[in-house]
mmCIF file with all atom_site columns, C-alpha atoms in Angstrom:
data_model
loop_
_atom_site.group_PDB
_atom_site.id
_atom_site.type_symbol
_atom_site.label_atom_id
_atom_site.label_alt_id
_atom_site.label_comp_id
_atom_site.label_asym_id
_atom_site.label_entity_id
_atom_site.label_seq_id
_atom_site.pdbx_PDB_ins_code
_atom_site.Cartn_x
_atom_site.Cartn_y
_atom_site.Cartn_z
_atom_site.occupancy
_atom_site.B_iso_or_equiv
_atom_site.pdbx_formal_charge
_atom_site.auth_seq_id
_atom_site.auth_comp_id
_atom_site.auth_asym_id
_atom_site.auth_atom_id
_atom_site.pdbx_PDB_model_num
ATOM 1   C CA . UNK S 1 1   ? 42.277  5.603   -0.625  1.00 50.00 ? 1   UNK S CA 1
ATOM 2   C CA . UNK S 1 2   ? 39.106  4.291   0.563   1.00 50.00 ? 2   UNK S CA 1
ATOM 3   C CA . UNK S 1 3   ? 40.801  1.687   2.506   1.00 54.00 ? 3   UNK S CA 1
ATOM 4   C CA . UNK S 1 4   ? 42.113  4.388   4.795   1.00 60.00 ? 4   UNK S CA 1
ATOM 5   C CA . UNK S 1 5   ? 38.583  5.041   5.912   1.00 61.00 ? 5   UNK S CA 1
ATOM 6   C CA . UNK S 1 6   ? 38.048  3.709   9.530   1.00 58.00 ? 6   UNK S CA 1
ATOM 7   C CA . UNK S 1 7   ? 36.016  0.493   9.474   1.00 68.00 ? 7   UNK S CA 1
ATOM 8   C CA . UNK S 1 8   ? 35.653  0.660   5.767   1.00 72.00 ? 8   UNK S CA 1
ATOM 9   C CA . UNK S 1 9   ? 35.301  -3.127  5.162   1.00 75.00 ? 9   UNK S CA 1
ATOM 10  C CA . UNK S 1 10  ? 32.588  -3.329  7.789   1.00 79.00 ? 10  UNK S CA 1
ATOM 11  C CA . UNK S 1 11  ? 30.760  -0.427  6.086   1.00 84.00 ? 11  UNK S CA 1
ATOM 12  C CA . UNK S 1 12  ? 30.867  -2.272  2.723   1.00 86.00 ? 12  UNK S CA 1
ATOM 13  C CA . UNK S 1 13  ? 29.808  -5.486  4.233   1.00 86.00 ? 13  UNK S CA 1
ATOM 14  C CA . UNK S 1 14  ? 26.856  -3.641  5.836   1.00 88.00 ? 14  UNK S CA 1
ATOM 15  C CA . UNK S 1 15  ? 25.743  -2.185  2.489   1.00 92.00 ? 15  UNK S CA 1
ATOM 16  C CA . UNK S 1 16  ? 25.981  -5.717  0.815   1.00 92.00 ? 16  UNK S CA 1
ATOM 17  C CA . UNK S 1 17  ? 24.017  -7.200  3.722   1.00 92.00 ? 17  UNK S CA 1
ATOM 18  C CA . UNK S 1 18  ? 21.191  -4.698  3.546   1.00 94.00 ? 18  UNK S CA 1
ATOM 19  C CA . UNK S 1 19  ? 20.921  -5.038  -0.219  1.00 95.00 ? 19  UNK S CA 1
ATOM 20  C CA . UNK S 1 20  ? 20.768  -8.833  0.092   1.00 95.00 ? 20  UNK S CA 1
ATOM 21  C CA . UNK S 1 21  ? 18.320  -8.612  2.996   1.00 95.00 ? 21  UNK S CA 1
ATOM 22  C CA . UNK S 1 22  ? 16.095  -6.329  0.969   1.00 95.00 ? 22  UNK S CA 1
ATOM 23  C CA . UNK S 1 23  ? 16.294  -8.881  -1.973  1.00 96.00 ? 23  UNK S CA 1
ATOM 24  C CA . UNK S 1 24  ? 14.903  -11.559 0.465   1.00 96.00 ? 24  UNK S CA 1
ATOM 25  C CA . UNK S 1 25  ? 11.920  -9.231  1.222   1.00 93.00 ? 25  UNK S CA 1
ATOM 26  C CA . UNK S 1 26  ? 10.972  -9.824  -2.449  1.00 94.00 ? 26  UNK S CA 1
ATOM 27  C CA . UNK S 1 27  ? 11.840  -13.514 -2.769  1.00 94.00 ? 27  UNK S CA 1
ATOM 28  C CA . UNK S 1 28  ? 13.339  -15.733 -0.043  1.00 94.00 ? 28  UNK S CA 1
ATOM 29  C CA . UNK S 1 29  ? 15.402  -18.088 -1.946  1.00 96.00 ? 29  UNK S CA 1
ATOM 30  C CA . UNK S 1 30  ? 16.524  -16.245 -5.035  1.00 96.00 ? 30  UNK S CA 1
ATOM 31  C CA . UNK S 1 31  ? 19.052  -14.010 -3.092  1.00 96.00 ? 31  UNK S CA 1
ATOM 32  C CA . UNK S 1 32  ? 20.363  -17.049 -1.274  1.00 95.00 ? 32  UNK S CA 1
ATOM 33  C CA . UNK S 1 33  ? 20.820  -18.919 -4.565  1.00 96.00 ? 33  UNK S CA 1
ATOM 34  C CA . UNK S 1 34  ? 22.557  -15.840 -6.144  1.00 96.00 ? 34  UNK S CA 1
ATOM 35  C CA . UNK S 1 35  ? 24.984  -15.641 -3.163  1.00 95.00 ? 35  UNK S CA 1
ATOM 36  C CA . UNK S 1 36  ? 25.589  -19.399 -3.257  1.00 95.00 ? 36  UNK S CA 1
ATOM 37  C CA . UNK S 1 37  ? 26.304  -19.277 -7.075  1.00 95.00 ? 37  UNK S CA 1
ATOM 38  C CA . UNK S 1 38  ? 28.466  -16.180 -6.799  1.00 94.00 ? 38  UNK S CA 1
ATOM 39  C CA . UNK S 1 39  ? 30.607  -17.716 -3.922  1.00 92.00 ? 39  UNK S CA 1
ATOM 40  C CA . UNK S 1 40  ? 30.706  -21.121 -5.531  1.00 93.00 ? 40  UNK S CA 1
ATOM 41  C CA . UNK S 1 41  ? 32.186  -19.600 -8.653  1.00 92.00 ? 41  UNK S CA 1
ATOM 42  C CA . UNK S 1 42  ? 34.579  -17.597 -6.421  1.00 88.00 ? 42  UNK S CA 1
ATOM 43  C CA . UNK S 1 43  ? 33.064  -14.155 -7.653  1.00 88.00 ? 43  UNK S CA 1
ATOM 44  C CA . UNK S 1 44  ? 32.592  -13.050 -4.060  1.00 85.00 ? 44  UNK S CA 1
ATOM 45  C CA . UNK S 1 45  ? 34.424  -14.067 -0.895  1.00 82.00 ? 45  UNK S CA 1
ATOM 46  C CA . UNK S 1 46  ? 32.517  -15.993 1.794   1.00 82.00 ? 46  UNK S CA 1
ATOM 47  C CA . UNK S 1 47  ? 32.803  -15.731 5.607   1.00 76.00 ? 47  UNK S CA 1
ATOM 48  C CA . UNK S 1 48  ? 34.446  -19.126 6.794   1.00 79.00 ? 48  UNK S CA 1
ATOM 49  C CA . UNK S 1 49  ? 31.441  -19.759 9.168   1.00 79.00 ? 49  UNK S CA 1
ATOM 50  C CA . UNK S 1 50  ? 29.176  -19.561 6.059   1.00 87.00 ? 50  UNK S CA 1
ATOM 51  C CA . UNK S 1 51  ? 31.261  -21.706 3.689   1.00 87.00 ? 51  UNK S CA 1
ATOM 52  C CA . UNK S 1 52  ? 28.309  -24.167 3.515   1.00 90.00 ? 52  UNK S CA 1
ATOM 53  C CA . UNK S 1 53  ? 26.599  -21.529 1.455   1.00 91.00 ? 53  UNK S CA 1
ATOM 54  C CA . UNK S 1 54  ? 29.316  -21.791 -1.210  1.00 90.00 ? 54  UNK S CA 1
ATOM 55  C CA . UNK S 1 55  ? 29.076  -25.551 -1.443  1.00 92.00 ? 55  UNK S CA 1
ATOM 56  C CA . UNK S 1 56  ? 27.424  -27.614 -4.247  1.00 95.00 ? 56  UNK S CA 1
ATOM 57  C CA . UNK S 1 57  ? 24.666  -29.029 -2.020  1.00 95.00 ? 57  UNK S CA 1
ATOM 58  C CA . UNK S 1 58  ? 23.570  -25.467 -0.921  1.00 95.00 ? 58  UNK S CA 1
ATOM 59  C CA . UNK S 1 59  ? 23.687  -24.376 -4.727  1.00 96.00 ? 59  UNK S CA 1
ATOM 60  C CA . UNK S 1 60  ? 21.526  -27.085 -5.772  1.00 97.00 ? 60  UNK S CA 1
ATOM 61  C CA . UNK S 1 61  ? 19.112  -26.916 -2.827  1.00 96.00 ? 61  UNK S CA 1
ATOM 62  C CA . UNK S 1 62  ? 18.631  -23.064 -3.223  1.00 96.00 ? 62  UNK S CA 1
ATOM 63  C CA . UNK S 1 63  ? 18.320  -23.392 -6.867  1.00 96.00 ? 63  UNK S CA 1
ATOM 64  C CA . UNK S 1 64  ? 15.535  -25.956 -6.667  1.00 97.00 ? 64  UNK S CA 1
ATOM 65  C CA . UNK S 1 65  ? 13.858  -23.948 -3.888  1.00 95.00 ? 65  UNK S CA 1
ATOM 66  C CA . UNK S 1 66  ? 14.173  -20.793 -6.026  1.00 96.00 ? 66  UNK S CA 1
ATOM 67  C CA . UNK S 1 67  ? 12.360  -22.408 -9.004  1.00 96.00 ? 67  UNK S CA 1
ATOM 68  C CA . UNK S 1 68  ? 9.610   -23.829 -6.777  1.00 94.00 ? 68  UNK S CA 1
ATOM 69  C CA . UNK S 1 69  ? 9.046   -20.451 -5.060  1.00 93.00 ? 69  UNK S CA 1
ATOM 70  C CA . UNK S 1 70  ? 8.859   -18.564 -8.225  1.00 94.00 ? 70  UNK S CA 1
ATOM 71  C CA . UNK S 1 71  ? 6.324   -20.993 -9.801  1.00 93.00 ? 71  UNK S CA 1
ATOM 72  C CA . UNK S 1 72  ? 4.259   -21.287 -6.594  1.00 91.00 ? 72  UNK S CA 1
ATOM 73  C CA . UNK S 1 73  ? 3.415   -17.651 -6.644  1.00 88.00 ? 73  UNK S CA 1
ATOM 74  C CA . UNK S 1 74  ? 1.663   -18.040 -9.852  1.00 88.00 ? 74  UNK S CA 1
ATOM 75  C CA . UNK S 1 75  ? -0.691  -20.621 -8.448  1.00 85.00 ? 75  UNK S CA 1
ATOM 76  C CA . UNK S 1 76  ? -3.863  -19.150 -6.850  1.00 78.00 ? 76  UNK S CA 1
ATOM 77  C CA . UNK S 1 77  ? -4.379  -20.148 -3.057  1.00 79.00 ? 77  UNK S CA 1
ATOM 78  C CA . UNK S 1 78  ? -0.687  -21.360 -3.006  1.00 83.00 ? 78  UNK S CA 1
ATOM 79  C CA . UNK S 1 79  ? 0.434   -17.798 -3.317  1.00 79.00 ? 79  UNK S CA 1
ATOM 80  C CA . UNK S 1 80  ? -1.713  -16.698 -0.430  1.00 77.00 ? 80  UNK S CA 1
ATOM 81  C CA . UNK S 1 81  ? -0.466  -19.657 1.610   1.00 82.00 ? 81  UNK S CA 1
ATOM 82  C CA . UNK S 1 82  ? 3.019   -18.620 0.935   1.00 85.00 ? 82  UNK S CA 1
ATOM 83  C CA . UNK S 1 83  ? 2.337   -15.014 1.948   1.00 80.00 ? 83  UNK S CA 1
ATOM 84  C CA . UNK S 1 84  ? 1.367   -16.271 5.524   1.00 84.00 ? 84  UNK S CA 1
ATOM 85  C CA . UNK S 1 85  ? 4.827   -17.728 6.093   1.00 89.00 ? 85  UNK S CA 1
ATOM 86  C CA . UNK S 1 86  ? 6.764   -15.332 3.731   1.00 88.00 ? 86  UNK S CA 1
ATOM 87  C CA . UNK S 1 87  ? 7.536   -12.691 6.462   1.00 90.00 ? 87  UNK S CA 1
ATOM 88  C CA . UNK S 1 88  ? 9.187   -15.026 9.055   1.00 93.00 ? 88  UNK S CA 1
ATOM 89  C CA . UNK S 1 89  ? 11.082  -16.890 6.211   1.00 94.00 ? 89  UNK S CA 1
ATOM 90  C CA . UNK S 1 90  ? 12.335  -13.688 4.834   1.00 94.00 ? 90  UNK S CA 1
ATOM 91  C CA . UNK S 1 91  ? 13.383  -12.423 8.283   1.00 94.00 ? 91  UNK S CA 1
ATOM 92  C CA . UNK S 1 92  ? 15.435  -15.609 8.848   1.00 95.00 ? 92  UNK S CA 1
ATOM 93  C CA . UNK S 1 93  ? 16.860  -15.475 5.206   1.00 95.00 ? 93  UNK S CA 1
ATOM 94  C CA . UNK S 1 94  ? 17.703  -11.804 5.592   1.00 94.00 ? 94  UNK S CA 1
ATOM 95  C CA . UNK S 1 95  ? 19.519  -12.281 8.947   1.00 94.00 ? 95  UNK S CA 1
ATOM 96  C CA . UNK S 1 96  ? 21.528  -15.099 7.550   1.00 93.00 ? 96  UNK S CA 1
ATOM 97  C CA . UNK S 1 97  ? 22.680  -13.186 4.338   1.00 93.00 ? 97  UNK S CA 1
ATOM 98  C CA . UNK S 1 98  ? 23.434  -10.155 6.357   1.00 93.00 ? 98  UNK S CA 1
ATOM 99  C CA . UNK S 1 99  ? 25.412  -12.127 8.930   1.00 90.00 ? 99  UNK S CA 1
ATOM 100 C CA . UNK S 1 100 ? 27.420  -14.010 6.123   1.00 88.00 ? 100 UNK S CA 1
ATOM 101 C CA . UNK S 1 101 ? 29.012  -10.679 5.042   1.00 84.00 ? 101 UNK S CA 1
ATOM 102 C CA . UNK S 1 102 ? 30.743  -10.104 8.315   1.00 74.00 ? 102 UNK S CA 1
ATOM 103 C CA . UNK S 1 103 ? 33.951  -11.910 9.405   1.00 62.00 ? 103 UNK S CA 1
ATOM 104 C CA . UNK S 1 104 ? 35.966  -11.333 12.691  1.00 63.00 ? 104 UNK S CA 1
ATOM 105 C CA . UNK S 1 105 ? 33.250  -9.164  14.087  1.00 65.00 ? 105 UNK S CA 1
ATOM 106 C CA . UNK S 1 106 ? 32.233  -11.257 16.955  1.00 67.00 ? 106 UNK S CA 1
ATOM 107 C CA . UNK S 1 107 ? 29.248  -13.636 17.217  1.00 74.00 ? 107 UNK S CA 1
ATOM 108 C CA . UNK S 1 108 ? 26.981  -11.492 19.341  1.00 76.00 ? 108 UNK S CA 1
ATOM 109 C CA . UNK S 1 109 ? 27.494  -8.154  17.461  1.00 79.00 ? 109 UNK S CA 1
ATOM 110 C CA . UNK S 1 110 ? 27.247  -9.920  14.151  1.00 82.00 ? 110 UNK S CA 1
ATOM 111 C CA . UNK S 1 111 ? 23.865  -11.585 14.897  1.00 87.00 ? 111 UNK S CA 1
ATOM 112 C CA . UNK S 1 112 ? 22.421  -8.719  16.665  1.00 89.00 ? 112 UNK S CA 1
ATOM 113 C CA . UNK S 1 113 ? 23.159  -6.553  13.662  1.00 88.00 ? 113 UNK S CA 1
ATOM 114 C CA . UNK S 1 114 ? 21.960  -9.412  11.294  1.00 91.00 ? 114 UNK S CA 1
ATOM 115 C CA . UNK S 1 115 ? 18.655  -9.581  13.169  1.00 92.00 ? 115 UNK S CA 1
ATOM 116 C CA . UNK S 1 116 ? 18.000  -5.953  13.548  1.00 92.00 ? 116 UNK S CA 1
ATOM 117 C CA . UNK S 1 117 ? 19.245  -4.551  10.253  1.00 91.00 ? 117 UNK S CA 1
ATOM 118 C CA . UNK S 1 118 ? 18.984  -7.691  8.001   1.00 93.00 ? 118 UNK S CA 1
ATOM 119 C CA . UNK S 1 119 ? 15.919  -9.367  9.411   1.00 94.00 ? 119 UNK S CA 1
ATOM 120 C CA . UNK S 1 120 ? 14.132  -6.026  9.989   1.00 93.00 ? 120 UNK S CA 1
ATOM 121 C CA . UNK S 1 121 ? 14.681  -4.882  6.324   1.00 94.00 ? 121 UNK S CA 1
ATOM 122 C CA . UNK S 1 122 ? 13.554  -8.126  4.856   1.00 94.00 ? 122 UNK S CA 1
ATOM 123 C CA . UNK S 1 123 ? 10.502  -8.361  7.082   1.00 93.00 ? 123 UNK S CA 1
ATOM 124 C CA . UNK S 1 124 ? 9.442   -4.953  6.380   1.00 92.00 ? 124 UNK S CA 1
ATOM 125 C CA . UNK S 1 125 ? 9.561   -5.217  2.474   1.00 92.00 ? 125 UNK S CA 1
ATOM 126 C CA . UNK S 1 126 ? 8.080   -8.770  2.689   1.00 91.00 ? 126 UNK S CA 1
ATOM 127 C CA . UNK S 1 127 ? 5.124   -7.599  4.704   1.00 88.00 ? 127 UNK S CA 1
ATOM 128 C CA . UNK S 1 128 ? 4.684   -4.655  2.327   1.00 86.00 ? 128 UNK S CA 1
ATOM 129 C CA . UNK S 1 129 ? 4.404   -6.850  -0.683  1.00 84.00 ? 129 UNK S CA 1
ATOM 130 C CA . UNK S 1 130 ? 2.153   -9.265  1.102   1.00 82.00 ? 130 UNK S CA 1
ATOM 131 C CA . UNK S 1 131 ? -0.188  -6.362  1.737   1.00 79.00 ? 131 UNK S CA 1
ATOM 132 C CA . UNK S 1 132 ? 0.000   -5.521  -1.995  1.00 79.00 ? 132 UNK S CA 1
ATOM 133 C CA . UNK S 1 133 ? -0.873  -8.894  -2.990  1.00 77.00 ? 133 UNK S CA 1
ATOM 134 C CA . UNK S 1 134 ? -3.838  -8.982  -0.539  1.00 75.00 ? 134 UNK S CA 1
ATOM 135 C CA . UNK S 1 135 ? -5.114  -5.692  -2.003  1.00 74.00 ? 135 UNK S CA 1
ATOM 136 C CA . UNK S 1 136 ? -4.681  -7.119  -5.481  1.00 73.00 ? 136 UNK S CA 1
ATOM 137 C CA . UNK S 1 137 ? -6.587  -10.240 -4.549  1.00 73.00 ? 137 UNK S CA 1
ATOM 138 C CA . UNK S 1 138 ? -9.404  -8.153  -3.193  1.00 72.00 ? 138 UNK S CA 1
ATOM 139 C CA . UNK S 1 139 ? -9.588  -5.695  -6.097  1.00 73.00 ? 139 UNK S CA 1
ATOM 140 C CA . UNK S 1 140 ? -8.797  -8.110  -8.968  1.00 72.00 ? 140 UNK S CA 1
ATOM 141 C CA . UNK S 1 141 ? -10.016 -11.322 -7.688  1.00 70.00 ? 141 UNK S CA 1
ATOM 142 C CA . UNK S 1 142 ? -6.465  -12.594 -7.800  1.00 67.00 ? 142 UNK S CA 1
ATOM 143 C CA . UNK S 1 143 ? -5.929  -11.770 -11.482 1.00 71.00 ? 143 UNK S CA 1
ATOM 144 C CA . UNK S 1 144 ? -3.380  -9.136  -10.751 1.00 74.00 ? 144 UNK S CA 1
ATOM 145 C CA . UNK S 1 145 ? -1.416  -11.377 -8.502  1.00 79.00 ? 145 UNK S CA 1
ATOM 146 C CA . UNK S 1 146 ? 0.735   -12.593 -11.359 1.00 85.00 ? 146 UNK S CA 1
ATOM 147 C CA . UNK S 1 147 ? 1.975   -9.111  -12.105 1.00 85.00 ? 147 UNK S CA 1
ATOM 148 C CA . UNK S 1 148 ? 2.751   -8.720  -8.448  1.00 83.00 ? 148 UNK S CA 1
ATOM 149 C CA . UNK S 1 149 ? 4.694   -12.011 -8.387  1.00 87.00 ? 149 UNK S CA 1
ATOM 150 C CA . UNK S 1 150 ? 6.546   -11.023 -11.545 1.00 91.00 ? 150 UNK S CA 1
ATOM 151 C CA . UNK S 1 151 ? 7.554   -7.745  -10.006 1.00 90.00 ? 151 UNK S CA 1
ATOM 152 C CA . UNK S 1 152 ? 8.733   -9.422  -6.733  1.00 91.00 ? 152 UNK S CA 1
ATOM 153 C CA . UNK S 1 153 ? 10.868  -11.860 -8.653  1.00 93.00 ? 153 UNK S CA 1
ATOM 154 C CA . UNK S 1 154 ? 12.532  -9.009  -10.844 1.00 94.00 ? 154 UNK S CA 1
ATOM 155 C CA . UNK S 1 155 ? 13.055  -6.987  -7.668  1.00 93.00 ? 155 UNK S CA 1
ATOM 156 C CA . UNK S 1 156 ? 14.806  -9.832  -5.896  1.00 95.00 ? 156 UNK S CA 1
ATOM 157 C CA . UNK S 1 157 ? 16.983  -10.432 -8.901  1.00 95.00 ? 157 UNK S CA 1
ATOM 158 C CA . UNK S 1 158 ? 17.927  -6.819  -9.403  1.00 95.00 ? 158 UNK S CA 1
ATOM 159 C CA . UNK S 1 159 ? 18.594  -6.135  -5.722  1.00 96.00 ? 159 UNK S CA 1
ATOM 160 C CA . UNK S 1 160 ? 20.869  -9.391  -5.443  1.00 95.00 ? 160 UNK S CA 1
ATOM 161 C CA . UNK S 1 161 ? 22.958  -8.348  -8.423  1.00 95.00 ? 161 UNK S CA 1
ATOM 162 C CA . UNK S 1 162 ? 23.213  -4.640  -7.156  1.00 95.00 ? 162 UNK S CA 1
ATOM 163 C CA . UNK S 1 163 ? 24.115  -5.821  -3.633  1.00 94.00 ? 163 UNK S CA 1
ATOM 164 C CA . UNK S 1 164 ? 27.066  -7.812  -4.936  1.00 93.00 ? 164 UNK S CA 1
ATOM 165 C CA . UNK S 1 165 ? 28.103  -5.404  -7.623  1.00 93.00 ? 165 UNK S CA 1
ATOM 166 C CA . UNK S 1 166 ? 27.276  -1.879  -6.407  1.00 94.00 ? 166 UNK S CA 1
ATOM 167 C CA . UNK S 1 167 ? 26.503  -2.266  -2.675  1.00 93.00 ? 167 UNK S CA 1
ATOM 168 C CA . UNK S 1 168 ? 26.140  1.365   -1.966  1.00 93.00 ? 168 UNK S CA 1
ATOM 169 C CA . UNK S 1 169 ? 23.370  1.690   -4.541  1.00 95.00 ? 169 UNK S CA 1
ATOM 170 C CA . UNK S 1 170 ? 21.637  -1.396  -3.321  1.00 94.00 ? 170 UNK S CA 1
ATOM 171 C CA . UNK S 1 171 ? 21.832  -0.096  0.218   1.00 93.00 ? 171 UNK S CA 1
ATOM 172 C CA . UNK S 1 172 ? 20.262  3.269   -0.810  1.00 94.00 ? 172 UNK S CA 1
ATOM 173 C CA . UNK S 1 173 ? 17.444  1.522   -2.684  1.00 94.00 ? 173 UNK S CA 1
ATOM 174 C CA . UNK S 1 174 ? 16.869  -0.794  0.275   1.00 94.00 ? 174 UNK S CA 1
ATOM 175 C CA . UNK S 1 175 ? 16.388  2.238   2.559   1.00 93.00 ? 175 UNK S CA 1
ATOM 176 C CA . UNK S 1 176 ? 14.083  4.006   -0.024  1.00 93.00 ? 176 UNK S CA 1
ATOM 177 C CA . UNK S 1 177 ? 12.031  0.710   -0.340  1.00 90.00 ? 177 UNK S CA 1
ATOM 178 C CA . UNK S 1 178 ? 11.670  0.410   3.441   1.00 90.00 ? 178 UNK S CA 1
ATOM 179 C CA . UNK S 1 179 ? 10.431  4.118   3.736   1.00 91.00 ? 179 UNK S CA 1
ATOM 180 C CA . UNK S 1 180 ? 7.915   3.518   0.889   1.00 88.00 ? 180 UNK S CA 1
ATOM 181 C CA . UNK S 1 181 ? 6.666   0.490   2.509   1.00 84.00 ? 181 UNK S CA 1
ATOM 182 C CA . UNK S 1 182 ? 6.141   2.220   5.838   1.00 83.00 ? 182 UNK S CA 1
ATOM 183 C CA . UNK S 1 183 ? 4.590   5.325   4.236   1.00 82.00 ? 183 UNK S CA 1
ATOM 184 C CA . UNK S 1 184 ? 2.225   3.476   2.035   1.00 78.00 ? 184 UNK S CA 1
ATOM 185 C CA . UNK S 1 185 ? 1.417   1.001   4.729   1.00 70.00 ? 185 UNK S CA 1
ATOM 186 C CA . UNK S 1 186 ? 0.392   3.781   7.056   1.00 73.00 ? 186 UNK S CA 1
ATOM 187 C CA . UNK S 1 187 ? -1.786  5.284   4.366   1.00 72.00 ? 187 UNK S CA 1
ATOM 188 C CA . UNK S 1 188 ? -3.559  1.992   3.585   1.00 65.00 ? 188 UNK S CA 1
ATOM 189 C CA . UNK S 1 189 ? -4.189  1.429   7.257   1.00 66.00 ? 189 UNK S CA 1
ATOM 190 C CA . UNK S 1 190 ? -5.749  4.832   7.639   1.00 70.00 ? 190 UNK S CA 1
ATOM 191 C CA . UNK S 1 191 ? -7.989  4.219   4.678   1.00 67.00 ? 191 UNK S CA 1
ATOM 192 C CA . UNK S 1 192 ? -8.922  0.783   6.048   1.00 59.00 ? 192 UNK S CA 1
ATOM 193 C CA . UNK S 1 193 ? -9.728  2.394   9.413   1.00 67.00 ? 193 UNK S CA 1
ATOM 194 C CA . UNK S 1 194 ? -11.958 5.114   7.893   1.00 70.00 ? 194 UNK S CA 1
ATOM 195 C CA . UNK S 1 195 ? -13.822 2.539   5.938   1.00 63.00 ? 195 UNK S CA 1
ATOM 196 C CA . UNK S 1 196 ? -14.374 0.451   9.054   1.00 62.00 ? 196 UNK S CA 1
ATOM 197 C CA . UNK S 1 197 ? -15.630 3.599   10.960  1.00 65.00 ? 197 UNK S CA 1
ATOM 198 C CA . UNK S 1 198 ? -18.059 4.400   8.132   1.00 63.00 ? 198 UNK S CA 1
ATOM 199 C CA . UNK S 1 199 ? -19.295 0.812   8.047   1.00 64.00 ? 199 UNK S CA 1
ATOM 200 C CA . UNK S 1 200 ? -19.847 0.805   11.720  1.00 62.00 ? 200 UNK S CA 1
ATOM 201 C CA . UNK S 1 201 ? -21.764 4.059   11.682  1.00 62.00 ? 201 UNK S CA 1
ATOM 202 C CA . UNK S 1 202 ? -24.015 2.711   8.934   1.00 57.00 ? 202 UNK S CA 1
#
């Protein structure tokens, strides 16, 4: 019945792509490892142009990178260093995972959507958590960063599984996350601007 809906496969692919892109906003390599593992075990199909992601070399590489990334966020200074490059890395990873879900869609439309929807979602969520980590560092001296790091890892894992198992739910959560990040980011910016104005007056 659902197959009779026009462009239904593309809609599902978009939901999966958005969910995976949101997951890369939490952690760059964990979603890529999840997709690589799932496609390597033939749990999910893979676009022929991204068959390299389903190969053993990609599985091992993303697995090692995932472990290294997770552990690095528990090391002071290193976590701050990673935050400086997390947004562009998440943007690239989000774009790749979004694009990997589309087949026979045309190269330009595929990558245009991937960069705008996938990369944009990943960048927004990643920048939001980078801001949360900066606030945690400023208020707790970095002691609360481990909590933020654990939350990010859990978020990446949950979103990756949801994107592949229940893509509609994952897409809805991704949209909610993006809205929350934008709203909270504006509030934080306003508070920061007010404090700066008060400081300047004094």
